[in-house]
């Protein structure tokens, strides 16, 4: 029996929670001894700044974790070291979850009424209430032409009138905040309406069983009216963020540091998901060495890593340390993406036969050693990782012992008439990304493919390089190794396939980095989104996964867990899988 005949679809929540209930290392009990104490400065150290700080444009796990402390959404999830507890959607600014029983979900399942809780306020002077109109503004800003949200495709395919609204917005001058604000003022999204200051009404194109998950995404946060003064995600907005969460950004030095202080307008009674214990959060950037970050934490100079997992060399000696944890984050991290629009090598990467040949090149066993061994990562051969809706255990391009098959790679490149390739390969410099890039480059060299490795020293790997279509079409890069953590877990098929492979959403800030576009996959996305139940949807996502892998749009590499280490004075460490770190609002310090 071939691997393709052995496909087994894992659908929905049941497939997710199996084997993911716990963690290795210091758990909640070890991290949260005694009553929380207030005060002190939480010191976080790491490498790169977030590429998007504006909540409408956030796209990385680091930005998700930061946005959680100052930008609130209608719904959210709860941090926990029990993976199952992090999955359910819970009210945040919303009073309650809409259901047919409480009358907030229409009989046709296309109309959602969301009622806002009282006591949520902006840190303006004087403080003022967060209203339904602020949430409408948040949705209107999603497809702004200056810094469109990577998640726009979710809403264009779901909310009534969103597609037309976004088409019109794309023609507005992206450098003119007044023109963008005027467009928002003069145009409405048919399916997003403020009935009054405390009531929102959403109308969908069709029923969407994951709509509440979409309303929990950080870029759907309320947006204050002051944001209309600035270019979205521009320098002026970054210097003037406004908070309705427990902390506010008091000082921001781009690429260097953040200082977050307590938001005086925040009230614990109006926030069911967050707490507030430390007085300040200091984030210091510019440290690319994971070993140096680890040393600082162990010495008590810093408390947590910002964007660095625990160094591989330190894992063996830390396994029994209660401050160390390996947390499950079912993900495709990293994966190798092909720039299908590159004109280099006579457009070779636009040729499916070339991409399929390169699928055989990579030695995943070497990559597993680089990131910390089999307790930290597992080889991945599909777009959808285990524990996500639509996962199917199948290997389309098997190699002996996961070590690659350079002979097969050379053979297929020869058959395609595409030998002598040279590929431009930008890579991130923090953590183990350089080692991963070097390992892949060595694998490709064994196939007769040369690489030009280019370090990204400015923290612009995503926004400045692989998420910029003009640079893709200009051939400034050919391959890259980004990572992808799903935007949510549970009923989450679309949180992998749609943002990464829907060719209709390709554009600036798109996470479909390689510009992959297959009408067959696009149709399967639509079929999954309109499926009558989650089981049918999971089957469609799996079919899309299979087609994407047959097209060799990417090379899946690892399903990688997150390794974390905290200083001895940090307590209350509760994990948020979609941010790949602890919830900063729950942490407290003993000294």
JSON list of C-alpha atoms in Angstrom, two decimals, residues 399-544:
[
{"chain": "A", "resi": 399, "resn": "UNK", "atom": "CA", "xyz": [13.77, 9.79, 1.86]},
{"chain": "A", "resi": 400, "resn": "UNK", "atom": "CA", "xyz": [15.78, 7.20, 3.83]},
{"chain": "A", "resi": 401, "resn": "UNK", "atom": "CA", "xyz": [15.75, 7.94, 7.57]},
{"chain": "A", "resi": 402, "resn": "UNK", "atom": "CA", "xyz": [14.57, 11.52, 6.92]},
{"chain": "A", "resi": 403, "resn": "UNK", "atom": "CA", "xyz": [18.10, 12.31, 5.73]},
{"chain": "A", "resi": 404, "resn": "UNK", "atom": "CA", "xyz": [17.35, 13.48, 2.19]},
{"chain": "A", "resi": 405, "resn": "UNK", "atom": "CA", "xyz": [18.03, 11.83, -1.16]},
{"chain": "A", "resi": 406, "resn": "UNK", "atom": "CA", "xyz": [20.45, 13.99, -3.17]},
{"chain": "A", "resi": 407, "resn": "UNK", "atom": "CA", "xyz": [20.73, 11.38, -5.92]},
{"chain": "A", "resi": 408, "resn": "UNK", "atom": "CA", "xyz": [16.97, 11.50, -6.49]},
{"chain": "A", "resi": 409, "resn": "UNK", "atom": "CA", "xyz": [17.08, 15.29, -6.43]},
{"chain": "A", "resi": 410, "resn": "UNK", "atom": "CA", "xyz": [19.86, 15.39, -9.05]},
{"chain": "A", "resi": 411, "resn": "UNK", "atom": "CA", "xyz": [18.05, 12.84, -11.21]},
{"chain": "A", "resi": 412, "resn": "UNK", "atom": "CA", "xyz": [14.80, 14.81, -11.27]},
{"chain": "A", "resi": 413, "resn": "UNK", "atom": "CA", "xyz": [16.54, 18.12, -11.93]},
{"chain": "A", "resi": 414, "resn": "UNK", "atom": "CA", "xyz": [18.29, 16.51, -14.86]},
{"chain": "A", "resi": 415, "resn": "UNK", "atom": "CA", "xyz": [15.01, 15.15, -16.22]},
{"chain": "A", "resi": 416, "resn": "UNK", "atom": "CA", "xyz": [13.53, 18.65, -15.93]},
{"chain": "A", "resi": 417, "resn": "UNK", "atom": "CA", "xyz": [16.50, 20.09, -17.83]},
{"chain": "A", "resi": 418, "resn": "UNK", "atom": "CA", "xyz": [17.20, 22.48, -14.96]},
{"chain": "A", "resi": 419, "resn": "UNK", "atom": "CA", "xyz": [20.76, 21.95, -13.76]},
{"chain": "A", "resi": 420, "resn": "UNK", "atom": "CA", "xyz": [23.23, 24.56, -12.58]},
{"chain": "A", "resi": 421, "resn": "UNK", "atom": "CA", "xyz": [20.74, 26.49, -10.42]},
{"chain": "A", "resi": 422, "resn": "UNK", "atom": "CA", "xyz": [21.83, 29.25, -8.04]},
{"chain": "A", "resi": 423, "resn": "UNK", "atom": "CA", "xyz": [19.23, 30.28, -5.45]},
{"chain": "A", "resi": 424, "resn": "UNK", "atom": "CA", "xyz": [19.14, 33.48, -3.40]},
{"chain": "A", "resi": 425, "resn": "UNK", "atom": "CA", "xyz": [18.46, 32.50, 0.20]},
{"chain": "A", "resi": 426, "resn": "UNK", "atom": "CA", "xyz": [17.83, 35.22, 2.84]},
{"chain": "A", "resi": 427, "resn": "UNK", "atom": "CA", "xyz": [17.73, 34.04, 6.45]},
{"chain": "A", "resi": 428, "resn": "UNK", "atom": "CA", "xyz": [17.06, 35.39, 9.92]},
{"chain": "A", "resi": 429, "resn": "UNK", "atom": "CA", "xyz": [20.12, 35.83, 12.12]},
{"chain": "A", "resi": 430, "resn": "UNK", "atom": "CA", "xyz": [18.62, 35.19, 15.55]},
{"chain": "A", "resi": 431, "resn": "UNK", "atom": "CA", "xyz": [18.25, 31.84, 17.31]},
{"chain": "A", "resi": 432, "resn": "UNK", "atom": "CA", "xyz": [19.14, 28.80, 15.17]},
{"chain": "A", "resi": 433, "resn": "UNK", "atom": "CA", "xyz": [17.91, 30.23, 11.87]},
{"chain": "A", "resi": 434, "resn": "UNK", "atom": "CA", "xyz": [21.43, 30.69, 10.53]},
{"chain": "A", "resi": 435, "resn": "UNK", "atom": "CA", "xyz": [22.29, 27.05, 11.30]},
{"chain": "A", "resi": 436, "resn": "UNK", "atom": "CA", "xyz": [19.07, 25.88, 9.65]},
{"chain": "A", "resi": 437, "resn": "UNK", "atom": "CA", "xyz": [19.82, 27.92, 6.53]},
{"chain": "A", "resi": 438, "resn": "UNK", "atom": "CA", "xyz": [23.38, 26.60, 6.37]},
{"chain": "A", "resi": 439, "resn": "UNK", "atom": "CA", "xyz": [22.17, 23.02, 6.74]},
{"chain": "A", "resi": 440, "resn": "UNK", "atom": "CA", "xyz": [19.64, 23.41, 3.92]},
{"chain": "A", "resi": 441, "resn": "UNK", "atom": "CA", "xyz": [22.28, 25.10, 1.77]},
{"chain": "A", "resi": 442, "resn": "UNK", "atom": "CA", "xyz": [24.59, 22.11, 2.25]},
{"chain": "A", "resi": 443, "resn": "UNK", "atom": "CA", "xyz": [21.74, 19.76, 1.29]},
{"chain": "A", "resi": 444, "resn": "UNK", "atom": "CA", "xyz": [21.08, 21.74, -1.88]},
{"chain": "A", "resi": 445, "resn": "UNK", "atom": "CA", "xyz": [24.78, 21.75, -2.72]},
{"chain": "A", "resi": 446, "resn": "UNK", "atom": "CA", "xyz": [24.66, 17.94, -2.62]},
{"chain": "A", "resi": 447, "resn": "UNK", "atom": "CA", "xyz": [21.98, 18.19, -5.32]},
{"chain": "A", "resi": 448, "resn": "UNK", "atom": "CA", "xyz": [24.18, 20.42, -7.47]},
{"chain": "A", "resi": 449, "resn": "UNK", "atom": "CA", "xyz": [22.26, 23.55, -6.50]},
{"chain": "A", "resi": 450, "resn": "UNK", "atom": "CA", "xyz": [24.24, 26.55, -5.28]},
{"chain": "A", "resi": 451, "resn": "UNK", "atom": "CA", "xyz": [22.87, 29.06, -2.80]},
{"chain": "A", "resi": 452, "resn": "UNK", "atom": "CA", "xyz": [23.64, 32.68, -2.01]},
{"chain": "A", "resi": 453, "resn": "UNK", "atom": "CA", "xyz": [23.00, 33.06, 1.72]},
{"chain": "A", "resi": 454, "resn": "UNK", "atom": "CA", "xyz": [22.10, 36.57, 2.85]},
{"chain": "A", "resi": 455, "resn": "UNK", "atom": "CA", "xyz": [21.68, 37.45, 6.53]},
{"chain": "A", "resi": 456, "resn": "UNK", "atom": "CA", "xyz": [18.75, 39.64, 7.54]},
{"chain": "A", "resi": 457, "resn": "UNK", "atom": "CA", "xyz": [20.39, 41.87, 10.11]},
{"chain": "A", "resi": 458, "resn": "UNK", "atom": "CA", "xyz": [17.69, 44.54, 10.17]},
{"chain": "A", "resi": 459, "resn": "UNK", "atom": "CA", "xyz": [14.73, 42.47, 11.31]},
{"chain": "A", "resi": 460, "resn": "UNK", "atom": "CA", "xyz": [13.01, 42.93, 7.96]},
{"chain": "A", "resi": 461, "resn": "UNK", "atom": "CA", "xyz": [12.95, 39.29, 6.87]},
{"chain": "A", "resi": 462, "resn": "UNK", "atom": "CA", "xyz": [9.15, 39.17, 6.62]},
{"chain": "A", "resi": 463, "resn": "UNK", "atom": "CA", "xyz": [7.79, 42.66, 5.95]},
{"chain": "A", "resi": 464, "resn": "UNK", "atom": "CA", "xyz": [10.80, 43.97, 4.07]},
{"chain": "A", "resi": 465, "resn": "UNK", "atom": "CA", "xyz": [11.64, 40.91, 1.98]},
{"chain": "A", "resi": 466, "resn": "UNK", "atom": "CA", "xyz": [9.45, 37.84, 1.60]},
{"chain": "A", "resi": 467, "resn": "UNK", "atom": "CA", "xyz": [6.09, 39.61, 2.16]},
{"chain": "A", "resi": 468, "resn": "UNK", "atom": "CA", "xyz": [6.81, 42.21, -0.51]},
{"chain": "A", "resi": 469, "resn": "UNK", "atom": "CA", "xyz": [5.60, 41.00, -3.94]},
{"chain": "A", "resi": 470, "resn": "UNK", "atom": "CA", "xyz": [7.69, 43.58, -5.81]},
{"chain": "A", "resi": 471, "resn": "UNK", "atom": "CA", "xyz": [10.86, 42.03, -4.37]},
{"chain": "A", "resi": 472, "resn": "UNK", "atom": "CA", "xyz": [9.64, 38.55, -5.22]},
{"chain": "A", "resi": 473, "resn": "UNK", "atom": "CA", "xyz": [8.99, 39.50, -8.84]},
{"chain": "A", "resi": 474, "resn": "UNK", "atom": "CA", "xyz": [12.34, 41.27, -9.03]},
{"chain": "A", "resi": 475, "resn": "UNK", "atom": "CA", "xyz": [14.07, 38.05, -8.01]},
{"chain": "A", "resi": 476, "resn": "UNK", "atom": "CA", "xyz": [15.58, 39.47, -4.81]},
{"chain": "A", "resi": 477, "resn": "UNK", "atom": "CA", "xyz": [15.02, 36.07, -3.21]},
{"chain": "A", "resi": 478, "resn": "UNK", "atom": "CA", "xyz": [14.34, 32.52, -4.40]},
{"chain": "A", "resi": 479, "resn": "UNK", "atom": "CA", "xyz": [13.90, 30.42, -1.26]},
{"chain": "A", "resi": 480, "resn": "UNK", "atom": "CA", "xyz": [13.39, 31.25, 2.40]},
{"chain": "A", "resi": 481, "resn": "UNK", "atom": "CA", "xyz": [12.65, 29.45, 5.65]},
{"chain": "A", "resi": 482, "resn": "UNK", "atom": "CA", "xyz": [9.81, 31.19, 7.50]},
{"chain": "A", "resi": 483, "resn": "UNK", "atom": "CA", "xyz": [7.64, 29.55, 10.14]},
{"chain": "A", "resi": 484, "resn": "UNK", "atom": "CA", "xyz": [3.91, 29.35, 10.67]},
{"chain": "A", "resi": 485, "resn": "UNK", "atom": "CA", "xyz": [1.98, 28.90, 13.88]},
{"chain": "A", "resi": 486, "resn": "UNK", "atom": "CA", "xyz": [-1.79, 28.64, 13.29]},
{"chain": "A", "resi": 487, "resn": "UNK", "atom": "CA", "xyz": [-3.80, 31.70, 14.29]},
{"chain": "A", "resi": 488, "resn": "UNK", "atom": "CA", "xyz": [-5.97, 29.46, 16.45]},
{"chain": "A", "resi": 489, "resn": "UNK", "atom": "CA", "xyz": [-6.47, 25.81, 17.36]},
{"chain": "A", "resi": 490, "resn": "UNK", "atom": "CA", "xyz": [-9.55, 23.60, 17.32]},
{"chain": "A", "resi": 491, "resn": "UNK", "atom": "CA", "xyz": [-11.69, 24.13, 14.23]},
{"chain": "A", "resi": 492, "resn": "UNK", "atom": "CA", "xyz": [-8.75, 25.75, 12.47]},
{"chain": "A", "resi": 493, "resn": "UNK", "atom": "CA", "xyz": [-8.33, 24.39, 8.94]},
{"chain": "A", "resi": 494, "resn": "UNK", "atom": "CA", "xyz": [-8.53, 27.79, 7.36]},
{"chain": "A", "resi": 495, "resn": "UNK", "atom": "CA", "xyz": [-5.90, 29.27, 9.69]},
{"chain": "A", "resi": 496, "resn": "UNK", "atom": "CA", "xyz": [-3.21, 27.36, 7.78]},
{"chain": "A", "resi": 497, "resn": "UNK", "atom": "CA", "xyz": [-4.32, 26.81, 4.20]},
{"chain": "A", "resi": 498, "resn": "UNK", "atom": "CA", "xyz": [-6.08, 30.12, 3.50]},
{"chain": "A", "resi": 499, "resn": "UNK", "atom": "CA", "xyz": [-3.42, 32.62, 4.61]},
{"chain": "A", "resi": 500, "resn": "UNK", "atom": "CA", "xyz": [-0.51, 30.63, 3.18]},
{"chain": "A", "resi": 501, "resn": "UNK", "atom": "CA", "xyz": [-1.87, 29.39, -0.15]},
{"chain": "A", "resi": 502, "resn": "UNK", "atom": "CA", "xyz": [-4.93, 31.32, -1.35]},
{"chain": "A", "resi": 503, "resn": "UNK", "atom": "CA", "xyz": [-3.58, 32.88, -4.53]},
{"chain": "A", "resi": 504, "resn": "UNK", "atom": "CA", "xyz": [-6.41, 35.40, -4.69]},
{"chain": "A", "resi": 505, "resn": "UNK", "atom": "CA", "xyz": [-5.10, 37.15, -1.57]},
{"chain": "A", "resi": 506, "resn": "UNK", "atom": "CA", "xyz": [-1.53, 37.57, -2.79]},
{"chain": "A", "resi": 507, "resn": "UNK", "atom": "CA", "xyz": [-0.29, 41.11, -2.26]},
{"chain": "A", "resi": 508, "resn": "UNK", "atom": "CA", "xyz": [1.62, 43.36, 0.12]},
{"chain": "A", "resi": 509, "resn": "UNK", "atom": "CA", "xyz": [1.94, 41.78, 3.61]},
{"chain": "A", "resi": 510, "resn": "UNK", "atom": "CA", "xyz": [0.42, 38.54, 2.33]},
{"chain": "A", "resi": 511, "resn": "UNK", "atom": "CA", "xyz": [1.67, 35.43, 4.09]},
{"chain": "A", "resi": 512, "resn": "UNK", "atom": "CA", "xyz": [1.42, 33.52, 0.81]},
{"chain": "A", "resi": 513, "resn": "UNK", "atom": "CA", "xyz": [5.09, 34.42, 0.50]},
{"chain": "A", "resi": 514, "resn": "UNK", "atom": "CA", "xyz": [5.86, 32.46, -2.64]},
{"chain": "A", "resi": 515, "resn": "UNK", "atom": "CA", "xyz": [2.86, 33.76, -4.58]},
{"chain": "A", "resi": 516, "resn": "UNK", "atom": "CA", "xyz": [1.47, 30.24, -5.05]},
{"chain": "A", "resi": 517, "resn": "UNK", "atom": "CA", "xyz": [-1.82, 30.25, -6.97]},
{"chain": "A", "resi": 518, "resn": "UNK", "atom": "CA", "xyz": [-3.73, 27.16, -8.03]},
{"chain": "A", "resi": 519, "resn": "UNK", "atom": "CA", "xyz": [-7.44, 27.60, -8.92]},
{"chain": "A", "resi": 520, "resn": "UNK", "atom": "CA", "xyz": [-8.03, 24.04, -7.76]},
{"chain": "A", "resi": 521, "resn": "UNK", "atom": "CA", "xyz": [-6.75, 24.85, -4.27]},
{"chain": "A", "resi": 522, "resn": "UNK", "atom": "CA", "xyz": [-8.67, 28.12, -4.23]},
{"chain": "A", "resi": 523, "resn": "UNK", "atom": "CA", "xyz": [-11.85, 26.17, -5.02]},
{"chain": "A", "resi": 524, "resn": "UNK", "atom": "CA", "xyz": [-11.12, 23.68, -2.23]},
{"chain": "A", "resi": 525, "resn": "UNK", "atom": "CA", "xyz": [-10.70, 26.60, 0.19]},
{"chain": "A", "resi": 526, "resn": "UNK", "atom": "CA", "xyz": [-14.13, 27.87, -0.82]},
{"chain": "A", "resi": 527, "resn": "UNK", "atom": "CA", "xyz": [-15.60, 24.38, -0.49]},
{"chain": "A", "resi": 528, "resn": "UNK", "atom": "CA", "xyz": [-14.15, 24.01, 3.01]},
{"chain": "A", "resi": 529, "resn": "UNK", "atom": "CA", "xyz": [-15.48, 27.40, 4.07]},
{"chain": "A", "resi": 530, "resn": "UNK", "atom": "CA", "xyz": [-18.99, 26.48, 2.88]},
{"chain": "A", "resi": 531, "resn": "UNK", "atom": "CA", "xyz": [-18.93, 22.89, 4.16]},
{"chain": "A", "resi": 532, "resn": "UNK", "atom": "CA", "xyz": [-22.02, 21.84, 6.18]},
{"chain": "A", "resi": 533, "resn": "UNK", "atom": "CA", "xyz": [-19.96, 20.61, 9.14]},
{"chain": "A", "resi": 534, "resn": "UNK", "atom": "CA", "xyz": [-16.42, 20.49, 10.48]},
{"chain": "A", "resi": 535, "resn": "UNK", "atom": "CA", "xyz": [-15.80, 16.91, 9.37]},
{"chain": "A", "resi": 536, "resn": "UNK", "atom": "CA", "xyz": [-16.56, 17.73, 5.74]},
{"chain": "A", "resi": 537, "resn": "UNK", "atom": "CA", "xyz": [-14.48, 20.89, 6.01]},
{"chain": "A", "resi": 538, "resn": "UNK", "atom": "CA", "xyz": [-11.54, 18.89, 7.38]},
{"chain": "A", "resi": 539, "resn": "UNK", "atom": "CA", "xyz": [-11.73, 16.62, 4.34]},
{"chain": "A", "resi": 540, "resn": "UNK", "atom": "CA", "xyz": [-11.58, 19.61, 2.01]},
{"chain": "A", "resi": 541, "resn": "UNK", "atom": "CA", "xyz": [-8.60, 21.06, 3.87]},
{"chain": "A", "resi": 542, "resn": "UNK", "atom": "CA", "xyz": [-6.85, 17.72, 3.58]},
{"chain": "A", "resi": 543, "resn": "UNK", "atom": "CA", "xyz": [-7.52, 17.63, -0.18]},
{"chain": "A", "resi": 544, "resn": "UNK", "atom": "CA", "xyz": [-6.05, 21.12, -0.47]}
]
